[in-house]
Amino acid sequence: MRWGSFVAVGDSFTEGMDDAYPDGSYRGWADLVATRLAAEAGPDFQYANLAIRGRLFPAVVAEQVPAALAMRPELISFAAGGNDVLRRNFDPDALVTRFDDVVRELRSGGADVVLFRFADVMARLPGQRLVAPRVQLLNRAVGETAERHGAILVDLYADDTYLNPMLWSTDRLHLSEAGHRRVAGQVLAALGVGCDEEWLLVPPHPAPTPWLAARAADLRWAGRHLAPWVKRRLTGRSSGDTVTAKRPSLGPVTD
């Protein structure tokens, strides 16, 4: 084990939505990875998770990156931009350029950096014609940046397993418990660290839903999840406005 500390940076993907602990807080792939790394490294291992749901790329960079660099960890995960591609004013050129700058800065301190090509979340969401090309552009930039700066790339987009709806929560945007475990397993594999084989097991695909029942489910989803999201966009609010980082400073990992 060459890592004695790990800081996770990003948005809801890294915060751990929707993989809940019994107390209702979120666990997610980063907590699972930290627990496994701590088991390898011993009690001196330190972990922080700065990720906050709803954060756009500029906010992640302005708020979390300086804090992560100040901790001088040996391993950093950076996943941001997913919320940006859903916005009407998305500027791909500006984001791609800034992404490269941020990864260069994270690597300049000597830390190993984990980057992600995002899974195809748009398969079950509206707006695919507009958003899917943006996700592909971002994923391409992530891969090129990882190669350029020697970062560790976890390619979720290349894994068709994420087309299984059982890996996603009921909001169709965030990973389920099974989804987070699969991501954790893939991160650990990229790091050369073993994990529980069950984390990579995939639930069976659900049985096909009759057309009428599927449309009824779509309407329920729109009322419960899409409408509140649209309302937040119209009012300039974010799901993370009142949320703070769950692990804002480096500390030991406890089960």
Tab-separated table of N, CA, C and O in Angstrom, residues 53-119:
chain	number	residue	atom	x	y	z
A	53	ARG	N	-23.474	17.448	-2.928
A	53	ARG	CA	-24.460	17.282	-4.007
A	53	ARG	C	-24.796	18.620	-4.668
A	53	ARG	O	-24.793	19.679	-4.030
A	54	GLY	N	-25.054	18.555	-5.961
A	54	GLY	CA	-25.496	19.739	-6.690
A	54	GLY	C	-24.410	20.710	-7.095
A	54	GLY	O	-24.683	21.672	-7.822
A	55	ARG	N	-23.178	20.500	-6.665
A	55	ARG	CA	-22.122	21.454	-6.955
A	55	ARG	C	-21.751	21.432	-8.431
A	55	ARG	O	-21.528	20.386	-9.020
A	56	LEU	N	-21.668	22.620	-9.013
A	56	LEU	CA	-21.176	22.774	-10.368
A	56	LEU	C	-19.651	22.787	-10.370
A	56	LEU	O	-19.010	22.995	-9.328
A	57	PHE	N	-19.083	22.581	-11.535
A	57	PHE	CA	-17.630	22.478	-11.666
A	57	PHE	C	-16.893	23.682	-11.057
A	57	PHE	O	-15.949	23.495	-10.284
A	58	PRO	N	-17.289	24.938	-11.357
A	58	PRO	CA	-16.559	26.072	-10.777
A	58	PRO	C	-16.571	26.077	-9.250
A	58	PRO	O	-15.573	26.447	-8.618
A	59	ALA	N	-17.696	25.675	-8.655
A	59	ALA	CA	-17.769	25.653	-7.194
A	59	ALA	C	-16.891	24.553	-6.607
A	59	ALA	O	-16.233	24.749	-5.577
A	60	VAL	N	-16.875	23.387	-7.257
A	60	VAL	CA	-15.999	22.306	-6.791
A	60	VAL	C	-14.542	22.770	-6.804
A	60	VAL	O	-13.788	22.557	-5.853
A	61	VAL	N	-14.162	23.426	-7.898
A	61	VAL	CA	-12.776	23.890	-8.036
A	61	VAL	C	-12.455	24.979	-7.020
A	61	VAL	O	-11.384	24.966	-6.396
A	62	ALA	N	-13.372	25.924	-6.831
A	62	ALA	CA	-13.103	27.054	-5.932
A	62	ALA	C	-13.141	26.658	-4.470
A	62	ALA	O	-12.335	27.155	-3.662
A	63	GLU	N	-14.051	25.740	-4.101
A	63	GLU	CA	-14.249	25.421	-2.689
A	63	GLU	C	-13.467	24.197	-2.225
A	63	GLU	O	-12.928	24.198	-1.106
A	64	GLN	N	-13.434	23.175	-3.049
A	64	GLN	CA	-12.895	21.891	-2.586
A	64	GLN	C	-11.442	21.651	-2.965
A	64	GLN	O	-10.686	21.051	-2.192
A	65	VAL	N	-11.055	22.075	-4.159
A	65	VAL	CA	-9.684	21.795	-4.608
A	65	VAL	C	-8.644	22.439	-3.708
A	65	VAL	O	-7.676	21.769	-3.298
A	66	PRO	N	-8.762	23.734	-3.349
A	66	PRO	CA	-7.757	24.310	-2.435
A	66	PRO	C	-7.711	23.591	-1.088
A	66	PRO	O	-6.628	23.393	-0.527
A	67	ALA	N	-8.891	23.197	-0.580
A	67	ALA	CA	-8.926	22.491	0.699
A	67	ALA	C	-8.232	21.135	0.593
A	67	ALA	O	-7.489	20.717	1.492
A	68	ALA	N	-8.469	20.448	-0.529
A	68	ALA	CA	-7.822	19.147	-0.727
A	68	ALA	C	-6.313	19.298	-0.829
A	68	ALA	O	-5.550	18.532	-0.212
A	69	LEU	N	-5.850	20.273	-1.583
A	69	LEU	CA	-4.407	20.481	-1.734
A	69	LEU	C	-3.755	20.839	-0.396
A	69	LEU	O	-2.626	20.419	-0.123
A	70	ALA	N	-4.465	21.603	0.433
A	70	ALA	CA	-3.910	22.000	1.723
A	70	ALA	C	-3.691	20.806	2.642
A	70	ALA	O	-2.830	20.851	3.525
A	71	MET	N	-4.461	19.744	2.449
A	71	MET	CA	-4.312	18.545	3.276
A	71	MET	C	-3.113	17.690	2.841
A	71	MET	O	-2.699	16.800	3.580
A	72	ARG	N	-2.587	17.935	1.643
A	72	ARG	CA	-1.436	17.209	1.097
A	72	ARG	C	-1.628	15.689	1.176
A	72	ARG	O	-0.776	14.959	1.684
A	73	PRO	N	-2.757	15.196	0.647
A	73	PRO	CA	-2.973	13.742	0.661
A	73	PRO	C	-2.119	13.042	-0.384
A	73	PRO	O	-1.610	13.664	-1.318
A	74	GLU	N	-2.017	11.742	-0.252
A	74	GLU	CA	-1.271	10.947	-1.214
A	74	GLU	C	-2.150	10.456	-2.368
A	74	GLU	O	-1.633	10.076	-3.419
A	75	LEU	N	-3.473	10.497	-2.164
A	75	LEU	CA	-4.415	10.066	-3.197
A	75	LEU	C	-5.604	11.024	-3.192
A	75	LEU	O	-6.151	11.342	-2.137
A	76	ILE	N	-5.994	11.489	-4.388
A	76	ILE	CA	-7.145	12.386	-4.549
A	76	ILE	C	-8.026	11.823	-5.649
A	76	ILE	O	-7.542	11.435	-6.711
A	77	SER	N	-9.334	11.782	-5.410
A	77	SER	CA	-10.279	11.500	-6.496
A	77	SER	C	-10.966	12.801	-6.875
A	77	SER	O	-11.345	13.597	-6.013
A	78	PHE	N	-11.134	13.009	-8.181
A	78	PHE	CA	-11.743	14.243	-8.681
A	78	PHE	C	-12.788	13.879	-9.719
A	78	PHE	O	-12.466	13.303	-10.761
A	79	ALA	N	-14.053	14.185	-9.414
A	79	ALA	CA	-15.151	13.914	-10.343
A	79	ALA	C	-16.092	15.106	-10.305
A	79	ALA	O	-16.777	15.330	-9.305
A	80	ALA	N	-16.116	15.873	-11.375
A	80	ALA	CA	-16.963	17.065	-11.447
A	80	ALA	C	-17.296	17.348	-12.902
A	80	ALA	O	-16.580	16.916	-13.809
A	81	GLY	N	-18.376	18.087	-13.095
A	81	GLY	CA	-18.812	18.444	-14.442
A	81	GLY	C	-20.124	17.805	-14.835
A	81	GLY	O	-20.767	18.242	-15.796
A	82	GLY	N	-20.542	16.764	-14.109
A	82	GLY	CA	-21.788	16.092	-14.444
A	82	GLY	C	-22.999	16.993	-14.322
A	82	GLY	O	-23.940	16.901	-15.123
A	83	ASN	N	-23.006	17.866	-13.324
A	83	ASN	CA	-24.126	18.798	-13.172
A	83	ASN	C	-24.091	19.889	-14.245
A	83	ASN	O	-25.137	20.385	-14.675
A	84	ASP	N	-22.899	20.238	-14.663
A	84	ASP	CA	-22.751	21.319	-15.649
A	84	ASP	C	-23.345	20.956	-17.001
A	84	ASP	O	-23.926	21.809	-17.681
A	85	VAL	N	-23.197	19.695	-17.403
A	85	VAL	CA	-23.691	19.307	-18.731
A	85	VAL	C	-25.209	19.361	-18.816
A	85	VAL	O	-25.774	19.358	-19.919
A	86	LEU	N	-25.886	19.428	-17.671
A	86	LEU	CA	-27.343	19.511	-17.653
A	86	LEU	C	-27.851	20.943	-17.748
A	86	LEU	O	-29.055	21.170	-17.849
A	87	ARG	N	-26.938	21.935	-17.702
A	87	ARG	CA	-27.339	23.333	-17.716
A	87	ARG	C	-27.381	23.883	-19.142
A	87	ARG	O	-26.559	23.524	-19.993
A	88	ARG	N	-28.305	24.806	-19.371
A	88	ARG	CA	-28.451	25.402	-20.711
A	88	ARG	C	-27.210	26.185	-21.121
A	88	ARG	O	-26.876	26.258	-22.305
A	89	ASN	N	-26.532	26.809	-20.135
A	89	ASN	CA	-25.378	27.669	-20.447
A	89	ASN	C	-24.055	26.909	-20.393
A	89	ASN	O	-22.999	27.510	-20.206
A	90	PHE	N	-24.110	25.614	-20.566
A	90	PHE	CA	-22.896	24.799	-20.534
A	90	PHE	C	-21.899	25.272	-21.582
A	90	PHE	O	-22.231	25.410	-22.756
A	91	ASP	N	-20.657	25.528	-21.150
A	91	ASP	CA	-19.583	25.982	-22.037
A	91	ASP	C	-18.512	24.896	-22.085
A	91	ASP	O	-17.650	24.840	-21.207
A	92	PRO	N	-18.560	24.022	-23.085
A	92	PRO	CA	-17.633	22.879	-23.098
A	92	PRO	C	-16.174	23.294	-23.191
A	92	PRO	O	-15.320	22.689	-22.539
A	93	ASP	N	-15.856	24.287	-23.991
A	93	ASP	CA	-14.454	24.687	-24.147
A	93	ASP	C	-13.868	25.191	-22.836
A	93	ASP	O	-12.740	24.837	-22.467
A	94	ALA	N	-14.630	26.006	-22.116
A	94	ALA	CA	-14.149	26.546	-20.852
A	94	ALA	C	-13.965	25.436	-19.824
A	94	ALA	O	-12.971	25.410	-19.089
A	95	LEU	N	-14.920	24.502	-19.769
A	95	LEU	CA	-14.813	23.428	-18.779
A	95	LEU	C	-13.632	22.513	-19.081
A	95	LEU	O	-12.882	22.138	-18.172
A	96	VAL	N	-13.453	22.145	-20.341
A	96	VAL	CA	-12.362	21.243	-20.708
A	96	VAL	C	-11.003	21.876	-20.385
A	96	VAL	O	-10.110	21.221	-19.844
A	97	THR	N	-10.844	23.149	-20.698
A	97	THR	CA	-9.588	23.828	-20.401
A	97	THR	C	-9.328	23.886	-18.903
A	97	THR	O	-8.212	23.619	-18.438
A	98	ARG	N	-10.364	24.239	-18.148
A	98	ARG	CA	-10.214	24.337	-16.696
A	98	ARG	C	-9.969	22.977	-16.086
A	98	ARG	O	-9.212	22.846	-15.120
A	99	PHE	N	-10.609	21.932	-16.630
A	99	PHE	CA	-10.416	20.576	-16.125
A	99	PHE	C	-8.945	20.182	-16.202
A	99	PHE	O	-8.371	19.660	-15.249
A	100	ASP	N	-8.331	20.457	-17.339
A	100	ASP	CA	-6.921	20.143	-17.514
A	100	ASP	C	-6.062	20.910	-16.505
A	100	ASP	O	-5.146	20.342	-15.905
A	101	ASP	N	-6.373	22.175	-16.307
A	101	ASP	CA	-5.608	22.988	-15.350
A	101	ASP	C	-5.719	22.428	-13.940
A	101	ASP	O	-4.724	22.385	-13.192
A	102	VAL	N	-6.923	22.019	-13.554
A	102	VAL	CA	-7.138	21.509	-12.198
A	102	VAL	C	-6.377	20.212	-11.973
A	102	VAL	O	-5.726	20.029	-10.939
A	103	VAL	N	-6.444	19.311	-12.934
A	103	VAL	CA	-5.739	18.030	-12.769
A	103	VAL	C	-4.231	18.253	-12.719
A	103	VAL	O	-3.526	17.616	-11.935
A	104	ARG	N	-3.737	19.185	-13.526
A	104	ARG	CA	-2.312	19.517	-13.469
A	104	ARG	C	-1.943	20.013	-12.060
A	104	ARG	O	-0.912	19.626	-11.501
A	105	GLU	N	-2.812	20.851	-11.497
A	105	GLU	CA	-2.551	21.383	-10.159
A	105	GLU	C	-2.591	20.283	-9.099
A	105	GLU	O	-1.746	20.238	-8.205
A	106	LEU	N	-3.564	19.389	-9.209
A	106	LEU	CA	-3.658	18.295	-8.243
A	106	LEU	C	-2.442	17.381	-8.319
A	106	LEU	O	-1.936	16.906	-7.297
A	107	ARG	N	-1.974	17.127	-9.524
A	107	ARG	CA	-0.808	16.242	-9.695
A	107	ARG	C	0.498	16.923	-9.307
A	107	ARG	O	1.453	16.244	-8.931
A	108	SER	N	0.535	18.243	-9.356
A	108	SER	CA	1.792	18.950	-9.094
A	108	SER	C	2.286	18.770	-7.660
A	108	SER	O	3.479	18.895	-7.402
A	109	GLY	N	1.373	18.461	-6.752
A	109	GLY	CA	1.775	18.248	-5.367
A	109	GLY	C	2.290	16.853	-5.095
A	109	GLY	O	2.669	16.537	-3.960
A	110	GLY	N	2.281	15.994	-6.114
A	110	GLY	CA	2.806	14.645	-5.956
A	110	GLY	C	1.752	13.596	-5.669
A	110	GLY	O	2.079	12.406	-5.568
A	111	ALA	N	0.496	14.010	-5.530
A	111	ALA	CA	-0.563	13.043	-5.242
A	111	ALA	C	-0.917	12.231	-6.483
A	111	ALA	O	-0.841	12.730	-7.612
A	112	ASP	N	-1.315	10.984	-6.270
A	112	ASP	CA	-1.964	10.221	-7.329
A	112	ASP	C	-3.403	10.715	-7.433
A	112	ASP	O	-4.053	10.995	-6.417
A	113	VAL	N	-3.906	10.835	-8.658
A	113	VAL	CA	-5.241	11.393	-8.885
A	113	VAL	C	-6.088	10.395	-9.659
A	113	VAL	O	-5.661	9.883	-10.700
A	114	VAL	N	-7.294	10.135	-9.147
A	114	VAL	CA	-8.254	9.252	-9.804
A	114	VAL	C	-9.286	10.101	-10.533
A	114	VAL	O	-9.900	10.994	-9.936
A	115	LEU	N	-9.480	9.833	-11.820
A	115	LEU	CA	-10.478	10.526	-12.639
A	115	LEU	C	-11.490	9.510	-13.182
A	115	LEU	O	-11.190	8.314	-13.256
A	116	PHE	N	-12.653	10.005	-13.593
A	116	PHE	CA	-13.727	9.137	-14.050
A	116	PHE	C	-14.276	9.576	-15.402
A	116	PHE	O	-14.533	10.766	-15.614
A	117	ARG	N	-14.453	8.614	-16.281
A	117	ARG	CA	-15.335	8.811	-17.426
A	117	ARG	C	-16.713	8.339	-16.966
A	117	ARG	O	-16.887	7.199	-16.541
A	118	PHE	N	-17.710	9.230	-17.028
A	118	PHE	CA	-19.008	8.978	-16.436
A	118	PHE	C	-19.792	7.913	-17.189
A	118	PHE	O	-19.721	7.821	-18.414
A	119	ALA	N	-20.565	7.128	-16.423
A	119	ALA	CA	-21.435	6.120	-17.017
A	119	ALA	C	-22.548	6.799	-17.810
A	119	ALA	O	-22.847	7.984	-17.632
